[in-house]
PDB file of C-alpha atoms and ligand atoms in Angstrom:
ATOM      1  CA  MET A   1      -8.649  14.741  -3.935  1.00 54.00           C
ATOM      2  CA  ALA A   2      -5.253  16.425  -4.107  1.00 63.00           C
ATOM      3  CA  VAL A   3      -5.304  20.239  -4.010  1.00 80.00           C
ATOM      4  CA  TYR A   4      -2.475  20.474  -6.511  1.00 90.00           C
ATOM      5  CA  ASN A   5      -2.129  17.710  -9.111  1.00 89.00           C
ATOM      6  CA  THR A   6       1.205  16.824 -10.658  1.00 89.00           C
ATOM      7  CA  SER A   7       2.341  14.339 -13.327  1.00 89.00           C
ATOM      8  CA  SER A   8       3.888  12.313 -10.527  1.00 90.00           C
ATOM      9  CA  ASP A   9       0.468  12.095  -8.767  1.00 92.00           C
ATOM     10  CA  SER A  10      -1.118  10.520 -11.836  1.00 93.00           C
ATOM     11  CA  ALA A  11       1.833   8.181 -12.248  1.00 94.00           C
ATOM     12  CA  ASN A  12       1.551   7.081  -8.597  1.00 95.00           C
ATOM     13  CA  THR A  13      -2.173   6.559  -9.060  1.00 95.00           C
ATOM     14  CA  ALA A  14      -1.453   4.357 -12.081  1.00 96.00           C
ATOM     15  CA  ILE A  15       0.969   2.234  -9.989  1.00 97.00           C
ATOM     16  CA  ARG A  16      -1.683   1.744  -7.292  1.00 97.00           C
ATOM     17  CA  ALA A  17      -4.221   0.754  -9.929  1.00 97.00           C
ATOM     18  CA  PHE A  18      -1.752  -1.796 -11.279  1.00 98.00           C
ATOM     19  CA  LEU A  19      -0.970  -3.186  -7.783  1.00 98.00           C
ATOM     20  CA  THR A  20      -4.764  -3.432  -7.197  1.00 98.00           C
ATOM     21  CA  LYS A  21      -5.227  -5.397 -10.425  1.00 98.00           C
ATOM     22  CA  VAL A  22      -2.366  -7.812  -9.594  1.00 98.00           C
ATOM     23  CA  GLY A  23      -3.799  -8.238  -6.068  1.00 98.00           C
ATOM     24  CA  GLU A  24      -7.231  -8.988  -7.479  1.00 98.00           C
ATOM     25  CA  TYR A  25      -5.717 -11.445  -9.957  1.00 98.00           C
ATOM     26  CA  TYR A  26      -4.324 -13.483  -7.060  1.00 98.00           C
ATOM     27  CA  TRP A  27      -7.427 -12.960  -4.857  1.00 97.00           C
ATOM     28  CA  GLY A  28      -9.624 -14.173  -7.721  1.00 97.00           C
ATOM     29  CA  LYS A  29     -12.200 -11.365  -7.556  1.00 95.00           C
ATOM     30  CA  SER A  30     -12.568  -7.658  -7.157  1.00 96.00           C
ATOM     31  CA  PHE A  31     -11.419  -6.164  -3.860  1.00 96.00           C
ATOM     32  CA  ASN A  32     -13.068  -2.742  -3.566  1.00 95.00           C
ATOM     33  CA  THR A  33     -12.826  -2.147   0.158  1.00 93.00           C
ATOM     34  CA  ALA A  34     -15.061   0.920  -0.164  1.00 91.00           C
ATOM     35  CA  SER A  35     -18.291  -1.171  -0.385  1.00 90.00           C
ATOM     36  CA  GLY A  36     -20.093  -4.447  -0.373  1.00 93.00           C
ATOM     37  CA  SER A  37     -18.447  -7.817   0.422  1.00 94.00           C
ATOM     38  CA  SER A  38     -14.924  -6.455   0.228  1.00 94.00           C
ATOM     39  CA  LYS A  39     -15.763  -3.801   2.830  1.00 95.00           C
ATOM     40  CA  LYS A  40     -17.027  -6.661   5.008  1.00 96.00           C
ATOM     41  CA  ILE A  41     -13.700  -8.438   4.613  1.00 97.00           C
ATOM     42  CA  PHE A  42     -11.846  -5.480   6.066  1.00 97.00           C
ATOM     43  CA  GLU A  43     -14.465  -5.310   8.848  1.00 96.00           C
ATOM     44  CA  HIS A  44     -13.777  -8.976   9.573  1.00 97.00           C
ATOM     45  CA  ILE A  45     -10.043  -8.530   9.582  1.00 97.00           C
ATOM     46  CA  LYS A  46     -10.418  -5.500  11.848  1.00 97.00           C
ATOM     47  CA  ASN A  47     -12.961  -6.880  14.342  1.00 96.00           C
ATOM     48  CA  GLU A  48     -12.386 -10.617  14.336  1.00 96.00           C
ATOM     49  CA  VAL A  49      -8.763 -11.156  13.334  1.00 96.00           C
ATOM     50  CA  PHE A  50      -7.407  -8.165  15.254  1.00 97.00           C
ATOM     51  CA  GLN A  51     -10.238  -7.746  17.802  1.00 96.00           C
ATOM     52  CA  GLY A  52     -10.833  -4.045  16.947  1.00 96.00           C
ATOM     53  CA  ARG A  53      -7.229  -3.189  17.805  1.00 97.00           C
ATOM     54  CA  CYS A  54      -4.474  -1.480  15.898  1.00 98.00           C
ATOM     55  CA  ALA A  55      -2.138  -4.219  14.564  1.00 98.00           C
ATOM     56  CA  TYR A  56       0.929  -2.208  15.534  1.00 98.00           C
ATOM     57  CA  CYS A  57       0.271  -0.603  18.941  1.00 97.00           C
ATOM     58  CA  GLY A  58      -2.569  -2.899  20.054  1.00 97.00           C
ATOM     59  CA  LYS A  59      -4.806  -0.004  21.161  1.00 96.00           C
ATOM     60  CA  GLN A  60      -8.485   0.043  20.559  1.00 94.00           C
ATOM     61  CA  ALA A  61      -9.489   2.926  18.346  1.00 86.00           C
ATOM     62  CA  ASN A  62     -12.733   4.021  16.807  1.00 83.00           C
ATOM     63  CA  LYS A  63     -11.209   5.018  13.512  1.00 90.00           C
ATOM     64  CA  LEU A  64      -8.992   2.131  12.474  1.00 96.00           C
ATOM     65  CA  GLN A  65      -7.700   2.663   8.953  1.00 96.00           C
ATOM     66  CA  ILE A  66      -6.758   0.230   6.178  1.00 97.00           C
ATOM     67  CA  GLU A  67      -2.982  -0.258   6.256  1.00 98.00           C
ATOM     68  CA  HIS A  68      -1.005  -2.207   3.644  1.00 98.00           C
ATOM     69  CA  LEU A  69       1.807  -4.120   5.408  1.00 98.00           C
ATOM     70  CA  ILE A  70       3.948  -4.220   2.283  1.00 98.00           C
ATOM     71  CA  MET A  71       3.503  -0.569   1.240  1.00 98.00           C
ATOM     72  CA  PHE A  72       1.082  -0.042  -1.618  1.00 96.00           C
ATOM     73  CA  ASN A  73       3.347   2.164  -3.702  1.00 95.00           C
ATOM     74  CA  ARG A  74       6.634   2.476  -5.561  1.00 94.00           C
ATOM     75  CA  SER A  75       8.758   2.055  -2.411  1.00 93.00           C
ATOM     76  CA  GLN A  76       7.620  -1.524  -1.644  1.00 97.00           C
ATOM     77  CA  TYR A  77       5.212  -2.644  -4.405  1.00 98.00           C
ATOM     78  CA  GLY A  78       2.741  -4.307  -2.051  1.00 98.00           C
ATOM     79  CA  LEU A  79      -0.435  -5.674  -3.598  1.00 98.00           C
ATOM     80  CA  HIS A  80      -3.991  -4.580  -2.692  1.00 98.00           C
ATOM     81  CA  HIS A  81      -4.999  -7.982  -1.252  1.00 98.00           C
ATOM     82  CA  PRO A  82      -6.715  -9.001   2.003  1.00 98.00           C
ATOM     83  CA  GLY A  83      -3.556 -10.706   3.232  1.00 98.00           C
ATOM     84  CA  ASN A  84      -1.680  -7.444   2.962  1.00 98.00           C
ATOM     85  CA  ILE A  85      -4.238  -5.476   4.930  1.00 98.00           C
ATOM     86  CA  VAL A  86      -4.417  -4.847   8.656  1.00 98.00           C
ATOM     87  CA  PRO A  87      -6.218  -2.231  10.790  1.00 98.00           C
ATOM     88  CA  SER A  88      -4.100   0.670  12.007  1.00 98.00           C
ATOM     89  CA  CYS A  89      -4.706   3.748  14.156  1.00 97.00           C
ATOM     90  CA  PRO A  90      -3.841   7.022  12.354  1.00 96.00           C
ATOM     91  CA  PRO A  91      -0.506   7.624  14.153  1.00 96.00           C
ATOM     92  CA  CYS A  92       0.724   4.082  13.419  1.00 97.00           C
ATOM     93  CA  ASN A  93      -0.414   4.359   9.806  1.00 96.00           C
ATOM     94  CA  LYS A  94       2.393   6.839   9.219  1.00 97.00           C
ATOM     95  CA  ARG A  95       5.265   4.549   8.156  1.00 97.00           C
ATOM     96  CA  ARG A  96       8.487   5.270  10.040  1.00 96.00           C
ATOM     97  CA  LYS A  97      11.756   5.836   8.094  1.00 96.00           C
ATOM     98  CA  ASN A  98      15.322   4.742   8.742  1.00 95.00           C
ATOM     99  CA  SER A  99      18.319   7.083   8.997  1.00 94.00           C
ATOM    100  CA  ALA A 100      18.674   6.989   5.203  1.00 95.00           C
ATOM    101  CA  LYS A 101      15.113   8.342   4.940  1.00 94.00           C
ATOM    102  CA  GLU A 102      13.845   5.090   3.429  1.00 95.00           C
ATOM    103  CA  TYR A 103      10.539   3.628   4.612  1.00 97.00           C
ATOM    104  CA  LEU A 104      10.905   0.685   6.994  1.00 98.00           C
ATOM    105  CA  ASP A 105       9.389  -2.654   6.173  1.00 98.00           C
ATOM    106  CA  TRP A 106       6.414  -3.557   8.325  1.00 98.00           C
ATOM    107  CA  GLU A 107       8.403  -5.625  10.828  1.00 98.00           C
ATOM    108  CA  ASP A 108      10.882  -2.855  11.595  1.00 98.00           C
ATOM    109  CA  HIS A 109       7.992  -0.375  11.661  1.00 98.00           C
ATOM    110  CA  LEU A 110       6.209  -2.577  14.221  1.00 98.00           C
ATOM    111  CA  GLU A 111       9.336  -2.802  16.361  1.00 98.00           C
ATOM    112  CA  GLN A 112       9.770   0.970  16.161  1.00 97.00           C
ATOM    113  CA  VAL A 113       6.137   1.579  17.231  1.00 98.00           C
ATOM    114  CA  CYS A 114       6.502  -0.816  20.146  1.00 98.00           C
ATOM    115  CA  ARG A 115       9.746   0.866  21.186  1.00 97.00           C
ATOM    116  CA  GLU A 116       8.158   4.351  21.010  1.00 96.00           C
ATOM    117  CA  ASN A 117       5.316   3.150  23.238  1.00 96.00           C
ATOM    118  CA  GLY A 118       7.673   1.467  25.723  1.00 96.00           C
ATOM    119  CA  ASP A 119       5.990  -1.831  24.815  1.00 94.00           C
ATOM    120  CA  LEU A 120       8.800  -3.892  23.265  1.00 95.00           C
ATOM    121  CA  ASP A 121       7.546  -6.940  25.208  1.00 96.00           C
ATOM    122  CA  SER A 122       4.576  -7.109  22.815  1.00 96.00           C
ATOM    123  CA  PHE A 123       6.675  -6.994  19.668  1.00 98.00           C
ATOM    124  CA  PHE A 124       7.016 -10.756  19.059  1.00 97.00           C
ATOM    125  CA  GLU A 125       3.442 -11.540  19.906  1.00 97.00           C
ATOM    126  CA  ARG A 126       2.145  -8.830  17.499  1.00 98.00           C
ATOM    127  CA  LYS A 127       4.564  -9.898  14.799  1.00 98.00           C
ATOM    128  CA  LYS A 128       3.378 -13.480  15.136  1.00 98.00           C
ATOM    129  CA  LYS A 129      -0.220 -12.409  14.837  1.00 97.00           C
ATOM    130  CA  ILE A 130       0.375 -10.337  11.703  1.00 98.00           C
ATOM    131  CA  LYS A 131       2.417 -13.135  10.119  1.00 98.00           C
ATOM    132  CA  SER A 132      -0.273 -15.632  10.799  1.00 97.00           C
ATOM    133  CA  HIS A 133      -2.843 -13.359   9.179  1.00 97.00           C
ATOM    134  CA  MET A 134      -0.601 -12.757   6.185  1.00 97.00           C
ATOM    135  CA  HIS A 135       0.600 -16.330   5.573  1.00 96.00           C
ATOM    136  CA  GLN A 136      -1.718 -18.802   7.257  1.00 94.00           C
ATOM    137  CA  GLY A 137      -5.233 -17.442   7.538  1.00 86.00           C
ATOM    138  CA  LYS A 138      -8.085 -17.487   5.022  1.00 91.00           C
ATOM    139  CA  TYR A 139      -6.737 -14.239   3.449  1.00 96.00           C
ATOM    140  CA  LYS A 140      -3.340 -15.652   2.673  1.00 97.00           C
ATOM    141  CA  TYR A 141      -1.114 -13.222   0.731  1.00 98.00           C
ATOM    142  CA  PRO A 142       0.338 -14.713  -2.545  1.00 97.00           C
ATOM    143  CA  ASP A 143       3.741 -16.241  -2.051  1.00 96.00           C
ATOM    144  CA  LEU A 144       5.585 -14.343  -4.840  1.00 97.00           C
ATOM    145  CA  ASN A 145       8.965 -15.587  -5.869  1.00 97.00           C
ATOM    146  CA  GLU A 146      11.932 -13.346  -6.733  1.00 97.00           C
ATOM    147  CA  ALA A 147      11.169 -13.356 -10.438  1.00 98.00           C
ATOM    148  CA  GLU A 148       7.548 -12.400  -9.851  1.00 98.00           C
ATOM    149  CA  GLN A 149       8.463  -9.588  -7.451  1.00 97.00           C
ATOM    150  CA  HIS A 150      11.022  -8.361  -9.975  1.00 98.00           C
ATOM    151  CA  ALA A 151       8.461  -8.398 -12.803  1.00 98.00           C
ATOM    152  CA  ILE A 152       6.000  -6.376 -10.702  1.00 98.00           C
ATOM    153  CA  ARG A 153       8.658  -3.777  -9.977  1.00 97.00           C
ATOM    154  CA  VAL A 154       9.743  -3.527 -13.650  1.00 98.00           C
ATOM    155  CA  ILE A 155       6.217  -3.192 -14.918  1.00 98.00           C
ATOM    156  CA  ALA A 156       5.250  -0.653 -12.241  1.00 97.00           C
ATOM    157  CA  ASN A 157       8.326   1.486 -12.930  1.00 97.00           C
ATOM    158  CA  SER A 158       7.659   1.391 -16.672  1.00 97.00           C
ATOM    159  CA  LEU A 159       4.038   2.383 -16.021  1.00 97.00           C
ATOM    160  CA  TYR A 160       5.246   5.258 -13.814  1.00 96.00           C
ATOM    161  CA  ASP A 161       7.653   6.587 -16.453  1.00 96.00           C
ATOM    162  CA  ASN A 162       5.135   6.269 -19.288  1.00 96.00           C
ATOM    163  CA  ILE A 163       2.303   8.027 -17.474  1.00 95.00           C
ATOM    164  CA  LYS A 164       4.577  10.823 -16.232  1.00 93.00           C
ATOM    165  CA  MET A 165       6.039  11.297 -19.715  1.00 93.00           C
ATOM    166  CA  GLU A 166       2.581  11.360 -21.363  1.00 94.00           C
ATOM    167  CA  ASN A 167       1.440  13.940 -18.897  1.00 90.00           C
ATOM    168  CA  ASP A 168       4.495  16.111 -19.459  1.00 88.00           C
ATOM    169  CA  LYS A 169       4.095  15.759 -23.231  1.00 93.00           C
ATOM    170  CA  ALA A 170       0.457  16.902 -23.010  1.00 92.00           C
ATOM    171  CA  LEU A 171       1.407  20.556 -22.337  1.00 90.00           C
ATOM    172  CA  LYS A 172       3.935  20.562 -25.208  1.00 90.00           C
ATOM    173  CA  MET A 173       1.282  19.166 -27.538  1.00 91.00           C
ATOM    174  CA  TYR A 174      -1.159  21.806 -26.396  1.00 91.00           C
ATOM    175  CA  GLN A 175       1.382  24.518 -27.025  1.00 89.00           C
ATOM    176  CA  GLU A 176       2.097  23.257 -30.524  1.00 89.00           C
ATOM    177  CA  LEU A 177      -1.572  22.960 -31.461  1.00 89.00           C
ATOM    178  CA  ASP A 178      -2.331  26.326 -29.878  1.00 87.00           C
ATOM    179  CA  SER A 179       0.258  28.110 -31.962  1.00 84.00           C
ATOM    180  CA  ALA A 180      -0.503  26.173 -35.130  1.00 80.00           C
ATOM    181  CA  PHE A 181      -4.282  26.500 -35.277  1.00 75.00           C
ATOM    182  CA  VAL A 182      -5.721  28.667 -32.553  1.00 66.00           C
ATOM    183  CA  LYS A 183      -3.607  31.760 -32.994  1.00 61.00           C
ATOM    184  CA  ARG A 184      -3.349  31.613 -36.780  1.00 56.00           C
TER     185      ARG A 184
HETATM  186 ZN1   ZN B   1      -1.578   2.147  16.562  1.00 66.86          ZN
END
């Protein structure tokens, strides 16, 4: 729970809810990783597919977190779908940025992590493993074409603007009602 809640927070939450719904539409069922069979799917990806290791640095860690390869937000519009999920240790779960302060895509992030750890030799092997999980395994991520990716971006951005605007309008409405009725 955020300590200070802004209109942008609610708009970003709405985008994640939309990306969850689209992910579940392709997955064919609900994917609530907090409990039940969906939680077991993450456990399987973590322990069997990635052998209890961080997908980026390869280290074993007790607290491996859910990481969305294509970021699950307005910078990359990744879906909440098993094929977009890998285990990550907390330091690697902080997406690196380029010199223009934009978030890197997962392949560049992986390369950066390997470089930081002096472990560039492992880059291609880890990339291959992630790609195989994402595109070939039982959790295959949907193969979205350009038009579908564009549609997701347009709808997500429209949702963001609408929710933010509604939230900003709410105070104005309160002020008008307050002066019209409450303080009469
Ligand atoms: Zn790591």
